[in-house]
Every structure is written in C-alpha cells, then in structure tokens.
Coordinates of C-alpha atoms in Angstrom, one line a residue:
M1 CA -34.0 -1.7 10.9
I2 CA -31.6 0.9 9.4
D3 CA -30.9 1.8 5.8
A4 CA -27.2 1.1 5.7
L5 CA -24.6 -0.5 7.9
V6 CA -20.9 0.1 7.3
I7 CA -18.5 -2.2 9.1
G8 CA -15.0 -0.7 9.3
A9 CA -14.2 2.9 9.9
G10 CA -11.1 3.2 7.7
P11 CA -10.9 5.5 4.6
A12 CA -13.0 3.1 2.4
G13 CA -15.7 2.6 5.0
L14 CA -15.9 6.3 5.9
M15 CA -16.1 7.2 2.2
A16 CA -18.9 4.6 1.7
A17 CA -20.8 6.2 4.6
E18 CA -20.3 9.6 3.1
A19 CA -21.8 8.5 -0.2
L20 CA -24.7 6.8 1.5
V21 CA -25.6 9.8 3.7
A22 CA -25.3 12.1 0.7
A23 CA -28.0 10.1 -1.0
G24 CA -30.3 10.6 2.0
R25 CA -29.7 7.2 3.7
S26 CA -29.5 6.6 7.5
V27 CA -26.1 5.2 8.2
V28 CA -24.4 3.4 11.1
V29 CA -20.7 2.8 11.0
C30 CA -19.4 0.1 13.4
E31 CA -15.7 0.0 14.3
A32 CA -14.0 -2.7 16.3
K33 CA -11.2 -0.5 17.7
P34 CA -11.6 2.3 20.3
S35 CA -11.1 4.9 17.6
P36 CA -11.5 5.0 13.8
A37 CA -9.0 5.0 10.9
R38 CA -6.0 3.8 12.9
K39 CA -4.0 2.6 9.9
F40 CA -4.8 5.8 8.1
L41 CA -3.4 7.8 11.0
M42 CA -0.3 5.6 11.1
A43 CA 0.3 6.2 7.4
G44 CA 0.1 9.9 7.9
K45 CA 2.7 10.1 10.6
S46 CA 5.5 10.5 8.1
G47 CA 3.5 12.6 5.7
L48 CA 0.1 11.7 4.4
N49 CA 0.4 10.9 0.7
L50 CA -3.1 11.4 -0.6
T51 CA -2.8 10.6 -4.3
K52 CA -0.5 11.0 -7.3
E53 CA -0.7 13.8 -9.9
E54 CA 0.1 12.3 -13.3
P55 CA -1.7 11.5 -16.6
F56 CA -4.6 9.2 -15.9
K57 CA -3.3 6.4 -18.2
A58 CA -0.1 6.2 -16.2
F59 CA -2.0 6.5 -12.9
V60 CA -4.4 3.6 -13.6
G61 CA -1.6 1.6 -15.1
R62 CA 0.0 1.2 -11.7
Y63 CA -2.9 -1.0 -10.6
D64 CA -2.9 -4.7 -11.3
A65 CA -6.7 -4.8 -11.6
D66 CA -8.3 -3.3 -14.8
W67 CA -11.7 -3.6 -13.3
L68 CA -10.9 -0.7 -10.9
R69 CA -10.7 1.7 -13.8
P70 CA -14.3 3.0 -13.7
M71 CA -14.1 3.6 -10.0
L72 CA -10.8 5.5 -10.4
E73 CA -12.4 7.5 -13.2
A74 CA -15.2 8.5 -10.9
F75 CA -12.9 9.3 -8.0
G76 CA -9.3 9.7 -9.1
P77 CA -6.5 12.1 -8.2
K78 CA -8.5 15.3 -9.0
E79 CA -11.5 14.2 -6.9
V80 CA -9.2 13.2 -4.0
T81 CA -7.6 16.6 -4.1
D82 CA -11.0 18.4 -4.2
W83 CA -12.3 16.2 -1.4
A84 CA -9.4 17.2 0.9
R85 CA -9.8 20.8 0.1
G86 CA -13.5 20.5 0.8
L87 CA -12.5 19.4 4.3
G88 CA -10.5 22.6 4.7
Q89 CA -7.2 20.9 4.1
E90 CA -5.1 22.6 1.5
V91 CA -2.7 20.4 -0.5
F92 CA 0.5 20.7 -2.4
T93 CA 2.2 18.5 -5.0
G94 CA 5.8 17.5 -4.5
S95 CA 8.5 17.2 -7.2
T96 CA 7.6 13.6 -7.9
G97 CA 3.9 14.3 -8.3
R98 CA 2.8 13.0 -4.9
V99 CA 0.1 15.1 -3.3
F100 CA 0.1 15.9 0.4
P101 CA -2.0 18.0 2.7
E102 CA -0.1 21.1 3.8
A103 CA -0.4 19.9 7.4
M104 CA 1.3 16.7 6.2
K105 CA -0.4 14.7 9.0
A106 CA -3.6 12.7 8.7
S107 CA -5.1 13.8 12.0
P108 CA -6.4 17.2 11.0
L109 CA -8.1 15.8 7.8
L110 CA -9.6 12.9 9.8
R111 CA -11.0 15.2 12.5
A112 CA -12.6 17.4 9.8
W113 CA -14.0 14.4 8.0
L114 CA -15.5 12.8 11.1
G115 CA -17.0 16.1 12.1
R116 CA -18.7 16.5 8.7
L117 CA -20.0 12.9 8.8
A118 CA -21.4 13.4 12.3
A119 CA -23.1 16.6 11.2
S120 CA -24.6 14.8 8.3
G121 CA -26.2 12.2 10.5
V122 CA -23.7 9.3 10.3
H123 CA -23.6 7.4 13.6
L124 CA -20.2 5.9 14.6
R125 CA -20.2 3.1 17.1
I126 CA -16.7 2.2 18.4
R127 CA -15.7 -1.1 20.0
W128 CA -18.3 -2.9 18.0
R129 CA -16.6 -6.1 16.7
W130 CA -18.4 -8.0 14.0
L131 CA -18.9 -11.6 14.9
G132 CA -20.6 -12.8 11.7
F133 CA -24.0 -13.4 10.2
E134 CA -26.8 -14.5 12.5
N135 CA -30.4 -15.3 11.7
G136 CA -30.5 -12.9 8.7
G137 CA -28.7 -10.1 10.6
L138 CA -25.2 -9.2 11.6
A139 CA -24.0 -9.9 15.1
F140 CA -21.6 -7.7 17.1
D141 CA -19.7 -7.9 20.4
T142 CA -20.3 -4.4 21.9
P143 CA -19.6 -2.7 25.2
G144 CA -23.3 -3.2 26.0
G145 CA -23.2 -6.9 25.1
R146 CA -24.1 -8.9 22.1
Q147 CA -26.2 -7.0 19.5
V148 CA -27.7 -8.0 16.2
L149 CA -28.4 -5.4 13.4
N150 CA -30.7 -5.9 10.4
P151 CA -29.8 -3.2 7.9
A152 CA -31.3 -2.9 4.4
V153 CA -27.8 -3.0 3.0
T154 CA -24.4 -3.7 4.5
I155 CA -21.0 -2.5 3.3
L156 CA -17.9 -4.4 4.5
A157 CA -14.8 -2.3 4.8
L158 CA -12.7 -4.5 7.1
G159 CA -9.3 -4.1 5.5
G160 CA -6.7 -6.6 4.4
A161 CA -4.3 -8.8 6.4
S162 CA -1.4 -6.5 7.3
W163 CA -1.0 -4.4 10.5
A164 CA -3.4 -6.5 12.5
R165 CA -2.9 -4.4 15.6
L166 CA -4.4 -1.5 13.8
G167 CA -7.5 -3.5 12.8
S168 CA -6.7 -5.2 9.5
D169 CA -6.6 -8.8 10.9
A170 CA -8.5 -10.6 8.1
A171 CA -10.8 -12.2 10.7
W172 CA -13.6 -11.8 8.2
V173 CA -12.1 -14.3 5.7
P174 CA -13.7 -17.5 7.1
R175 CA -17.0 -15.8 7.7
L176 CA -17.3 -15.0 4.0
A177 CA -15.7 -18.2 2.8
E178 CA -18.4 -20.2 4.5
K179 CA -20.9 -18.2 2.6
S180 CA -19.2 -19.3 -0.7
V181 CA -17.5 -16.0 -1.4
A182 CA -14.4 -16.6 -3.5
I183 CA -11.3 -15.2 -1.8
A184 CA -7.8 -15.1 -3.2
T185 CA -5.1 -15.9 -0.7
F186 CA -3.5 -12.8 0.9
K187 CA 0.2 -12.1 0.0
P188 CA 2.4 -9.3 1.3
A189 CA 2.6 -6.2 -1.0
N190 CA 4.8 -3.1 -0.7
V191 CA 7.0 -5.1 1.7
G192 CA 10.6 -5.4 2.7
F193 CA 12.8 -8.4 2.0
R194 CA 14.9 -10.4 4.5
V195 CA 18.7 -10.3 4.1
D196 CA 21.2 -12.2 6.3
W197 CA 23.9 -9.5 6.6
S198 CA 27.5 -10.0 7.5
A199 CA 28.8 -8.3 10.6
H200 CA 30.5 -5.5 8.7
M201 CA 27.1 -4.2 7.5
T202 CA 26.0 -3.3 11.0
R203 CA 27.3 0.2 10.7
Y204 CA 25.0 0.9 7.8
F205 CA 21.7 -0.1 9.5
G206 CA 19.2 2.7 9.1
Q207 CA 21.0 4.3 6.2
P208 CA 19.3 5.1 2.9
V209 CA 20.6 3.9 -0.4
K210 CA 20.3 6.7 -2.9
G211 CA 21.2 7.0 -6.6
A212 CA 20.7 3.3 -7.4
A213 CA 18.1 1.6 -9.6
L214 CA 16.3 -1.7 -8.6
I215 CA 15.9 -4.3 -11.3
A216 CA 13.4 -7.1 -11.1
G217 CA 13.0 -9.1 -14.3
H218 CA 12.0 -6.5 -17.0
Q219 CA 11.0 -3.9 -14.4
E220 CA 13.5 -1.2 -13.4
E221 CA 12.7 1.5 -10.8
R222 CA 14.6 4.3 -9.3
G223 CA 13.9 5.1 -5.7
E224 CA 15.4 5.4 -2.3
F225 CA 15.4 2.4 0.0
V226 CA 16.9 1.6 3.4
I227 CA 19.3 -0.9 4.9
S228 CA 17.8 -2.3 8.1
I229 CA 18.7 -4.9 10.6
N230 CA 16.2 -7.2 9.0
G231 CA 17.1 -6.6 5.4
L232 CA 15.9 -4.0 2.9
E233 CA 12.8 -1.8 3.0
G234 CA 11.5 1.5 1.6
G235 CA 9.6 3.0 -1.3
G236 CA 12.1 2.2 -4.0
L237 CA 12.0 -1.5 -3.1
Y238 CA 8.3 -1.6 -2.7
A239 CA 7.9 -0.6 -6.3
V240 CA 9.4 -3.9 -7.4
S241 CA 8.2 -6.1 -4.5
R242 CA 5.4 -7.7 -6.5
A243 CA 7.8 -8.9 -9.2
V244 CA 10.3 -10.1 -6.6
R245 CA 7.6 -11.9 -4.6
E246 CA 6.5 -13.7 -7.8
G247 CA 10.0 -15.0 -8.4
A248 CA 11.9 -12.3 -10.4
E249 CA 15.6 -12.0 -9.5
L250 CA 16.4 -8.7 -7.7
R251 CA 19.5 -6.8 -8.9
L252 CA 20.9 -3.3 -8.2
D253 CA 22.3 -0.9 -10.8
L254 CA 24.6 1.1 -8.5
L255 CA 25.2 3.8 -11.2
P256 CA 22.2 3.9 -13.5
D257 CA 23.3 7.1 -15.2
R258 CA 26.5 5.6 -16.5
S259 CA 27.0 3.0 -19.1
E260 CA 28.8 -0.3 -18.6
E261 CA 31.3 0.7 -21.3
E262 CA 32.1 3.9 -19.4
L263 CA 32.6 2.1 -16.1
A264 CA 34.8 -0.6 -17.8
A265 CA 37.1 2.1 -19.0
Q266 CA 37.3 3.8 -15.6
L267 CA 38.0 0.5 -13.9
S268 CA 40.5 -0.9 -16.4
T269 CA 43.6 0.2 -14.5
G270 CA 42.7 -1.5 -11.3
P271 CA 43.1 -0.1 -7.7
G272 CA 46.9 0.2 -7.9
K273 CA 48.3 1.0 -4.4
V274 CA 45.1 2.4 -3.0
S275 CA 42.5 0.4 -1.1
V276 CA 39.6 -1.1 -3.1
T277 CA 37.2 1.2 -1.1
N278 CA 39.1 4.3 -2.1
W279 CA 39.4 3.1 -5.7
F280 CA 35.6 2.8 -6.0
R281 CA 35.2 6.2 -4.3
K282 CA 37.6 8.0 -6.6
A283 CA 37.1 6.1 -9.9
L284 CA 33.3 5.7 -9.7
R285 CA 32.3 8.4 -7.1
L286 CA 30.4 5.8 -5.2
D287 CA 29.3 6.7 -1.7
P288 CA 30.2 4.4 1.3
V289 CA 26.8 2.7 1.4
R290 CA 26.8 1.6 -2.2
I291 CA 30.5 0.5 -1.9
A292 CA 29.5 -1.6 1.2
L293 CA 26.7 -3.3 -0.8
L294 CA 29.1 -4.0 -3.7
Q295 CA 31.6 -5.6 -1.3
E296 CA 28.9 -7.4 0.6
W297 CA 27.4 -9.1 -2.4
G298 CA 30.1 -9.0 -5.1
R299 CA 33.1 -10.7 -3.4
P300 CA 35.3 -12.0 -4.7
L301 CA 35.3 -8.9 -6.9
P302 CA 36.1 -9.6 -10.6
R303 CA 38.2 -7.3 -12.7
G304 CA 37.7 -5.3 -15.8
N305 CA 34.5 -5.7 -17.8
A306 CA 33.1 -8.2 -15.4
L307 CA 33.4 -5.7 -12.5
A308 CA 31.6 -3.1 -14.6
R309 CA 28.8 -5.6 -15.3
L310 CA 28.6 -6.3 -11.6
V311 CA 28.2 -2.6 -10.7
K312 CA 25.4 -2.4 -13.3
A313 CA 23.6 -5.6 -12.2
L314 CA 24.6 -6.5 -8.6
P315 CA 22.6 -9.6 -7.5
V316 CA 20.7 -9.1 -4.2
P317 CA 20.6 -12.4 -2.3
H318 CA 17.5 -12.3 0.0
Q319 CA 15.5 -14.8 2.0
G320 CA 12.0 -13.7 0.8
P321 CA 9.6 -11.0 1.9
R322 CA 9.1 -10.0 5.5
P323 CA 6.0 -11.3 7.3
I324 CA 2.6 -10.2 5.8
D325 CA 1.7 -8.3 9.0
E326 CA 4.6 -6.0 8.4
A327 CA 3.6 -5.2 4.8
I328 CA 2.3 -1.8 3.9
S329 CA -0.5 -3.5 2.0
V330 CA -1.6 -6.8 0.6
A331 CA -2.4 -8.6 -2.6
G332 CA -5.4 -11.0 -2.6
G333 CA -8.8 -10.7 -1.1
I334 CA -12.4 -11.0 -2.5
R335 CA -12.1 -12.0 -6.1
R336 CA -13.5 -10.0 -8.9
D337 CA -15.7 -12.9 -10.1
A338 CA -17.3 -12.9 -6.6
L339 CA -18.6 -9.3 -7.1
T340 CA -21.1 -7.5 -9.3
G341 CA -20.1 -4.3 -11.1
G342 CA -21.4 -2.4 -8.0
L343 CA -19.1 -4.4 -5.6
E344 CA -22.0 -6.4 -4.2
L345 CA -21.2 -9.9 -3.2
K346 CA -23.0 -12.3 -5.6
A347 CA -23.3 -14.9 -2.8
L348 CA -24.8 -12.4 -0.4
P349 CA -27.3 -10.0 -2.0
G350 CA -27.4 -6.7 -0.2
V351 CA -23.8 -7.0 1.1
F352 CA -21.1 -4.9 -0.6
A353 CA -17.3 -4.8 0.0
C354 CA -14.6 -2.2 -0.7
G355 CA -11.1 -1.1 0.1
E356 CA -8.3 -3.6 0.8
M357 CA -10.8 -6.5 1.2
L358 CA -10.8 -6.6 -2.6
D359 CA -8.3 -8.4 -4.7
W360 CA -6.1 -5.7 -6.1
E361 CA -2.6 -4.4 -5.7
A362 CA -0.8 -1.1 -6.3
P363 CA 2.5 0.5 -5.2
T364 CA 2.8 3.2 -2.5
G365 CA 2.8 6.8 -3.7
G366 CA -0.9 7.7 -3.2
Y367 CA -2.3 4.8 -5.2
L368 CA -3.4 2.7 -2.2
L369 CA -5.4 5.5 -0.5
T370 CA -7.0 6.7 -3.8
A371 CA -8.3 3.2 -4.6
C372 CA -9.7 2.7 -1.0
L373 CA -11.6 6.0 -1.3
A374 CA -12.7 5.3 -4.9
T375 CA -14.0 1.8 -4.1
G376 CA -15.7 3.0 -0.9
Q377 CA -17.6 5.7 -2.8
W378 CA -18.5 3.2 -5.6
A379 CA -19.9 0.7 -3.1
G380 CA -21.7 3.4 -1.2
R381 CA -23.5 4.7 -4.3
A382 CA -24.3 1.2 -5.5
A383 CA -25.7 0.3 -2.1
S384 CA -27.9 3.4 -2.1
A385 CA -29.2 2.5 -5.5
D386 CA -30.0 -1.0 -4.2
I387 CA -32.1 0.5 -1.5
R388 CA -33.9 2.6 -4.0
E389 CA -34.7 -0.3 -6.2
R390 CA -36.0 -2.4 -3.3
T391 CA -38.3 0.4 -2.1
A392 CA -39.5 1.5 -5.6

C-alpha cells in the first residue's frame, strides 16, 4: 500500500508528484518508456517555450475550456517562471512574450527537476506499462513481471493521442471507457494541413512564409509557417488550425499591412513587357515564396481590383489536417462532466487525471506546457486532500 501512484512521467505527472510529495505523501511514478518526459524533451530541441508573458485575461482566453481558469490562476505564467528559476534555470522573455530557459533546451531543466523529486523521496519506476484495473488495484507489465499496486490515490497523466512513439498512444481510452468515463473523441490540434502541390513548388519545400496573415473564418493571425513536401505547417498555421479543422475556409493575406485599394492602384497598369513574377516583385515587393503561392493558387490570375482582392484573400486549397500522430497536441479527452472540481474521475473515486488526457485545446506558444503543469499541480493537491479526508 502506498499513498499515491502517478502513472505517466511527463510534465503533468511529474508536477502532480511534486505537489503530492510536498504535502508529505509517499509517491511512486510509473513510466512505460525507458526514460521520462520524452515528448517534453522533443519539444525542447528547438527551444523550450515554457509559457507566455501577457495579461492574464489574454492568456486564459487562448484556451477553449473556461474550467481551466482556476488552475491557471493557481499556476500560471508567473508561477511557471518562478518554478523554472527554482530549479536553477534562468529564463528570458522574447519579443513576442514567449518565455524560454536561457539554456533553451529542456534537458538541463528536466535533470534538475528529476534530481529534486528523487531527493524529496519520489520513486520513479521506468518500463512499467499500465495494463488496466485488476481486483481493486492497478496492474503493470514490468521488467520483473506482472505487478499490481494498491495506492490510496492514483493520478493518471498518460498524455493524449499524438506522438505515440514518445508515449502518448491513448491506449488508456478503452480502459477508462469500460469504467463509464465519458471521453470526447481525439482530434488533431496544432497540426499541419495536406496540400497537393504542383511540380513547380518543389523548389520551395522547407522555406518559410513570412509577412503574411492567415485568415480562417473570423480569425486572423500573423505568424510564420513553412511549405513542406506534405503541405503547410508551423506556428502561424497552428494558431488557426482549430477553426480550419472545424470547417472554416483558409485564406492568406499576402500583404496584411496594405489595403486592397492601395494594391488595386499599384496593379492597375498591368505587367506591361515584364514577366508577371517581376511585376509582382517590383509593384508589390512580394518575395519569391509569396509570389509562388499566388501563382500556385490564383491562376488564371485576374486583373485590376479582382487581383488586389486575391492578394488580400488568397484561397488555400488543402486536403485536411495531417494525421493525428503528427499533431503537436490534441483536442478531446476526458470530458469536463466526467470530472469533479479537483479532477477526480466521478466514475472512479480516488482516481484523478491531468494534462493532455483532459478535454481542452490551446495553441502553441507556452500555453500547452503551462496547462499541463497547472492541471498536474491541481490534481496532485486534490489527491493529497483526498488522502487527508480518508484518514481523518
């Protein structure tokens, strides 16, 4: 018998363990992979974006789930920053408000965190794969054979359904569904979209598109994205991916700082004796990548005012989102109405859940990691309180 079992050693699970051990609980963390926090480490390879420094109203407004608000109030951008500094990792804020550790990578922060957890008494067991519930306990496939644990409380932090090779394989879904836990179907979030390119676009694969705005329904976002062999991907696109996934038409404003009237005046004379490419370059100061997109999706090119409208709202024909396993994150998961205010599963008293297992969605830019940490801490504190009530 142990006080608390945490299944999953990603950011949400480790934060839950930290909250539990801080409350004086004995904690075991079980991780199926040979090492913890693999998706966290992967996210940090190109620069670990911890959180976003902005007014809280704007910050919390980037989430699609209002019920996360108290958790983000308890552990929001300031708390994430203080937590990283408490692990000896100084941070800095970029020009867009994104907060990064000075080392940029995730590995120094993770090493410091695991060291602190071990020193606090948290026991990490790797290659322990959860098999499901068994005779009132939780069964695991382990290097030493099948094991069954009987904790006072359990926190599930098993991730979503993207990047299965890093551990988020959603194998837990049928195990909870058979226990009558309501689960919303997973959908890809922060994901690229498939495009069937013509041959002339090959030269632009891997190149970023800068200076454009993406329009999806009533949403407009500025941000860089990339042309890939499979279609379009990158942070600017991810910001509108939810709206596009739900059916909004995707368009590009190739010159968001210039009005349609201004462009119409500049395009009124036509190309004359120069090539269309040179005309766009000289008249509009478009770079080769945006000119290529205009020609890819705008032909046959109209003239005059119609061409100006096309530059300001170029339709993006796509074949839907890339597969869910390629998505940065997911929408869907354990529904809000299946949880108590402390993130305990109503159908399974004593079992809590956190992180990407829960049904919420947010863009990249520090929002994902902050919510994983916040829900992990919230679940850990609630589980500790549950133990206290049981033993009072």
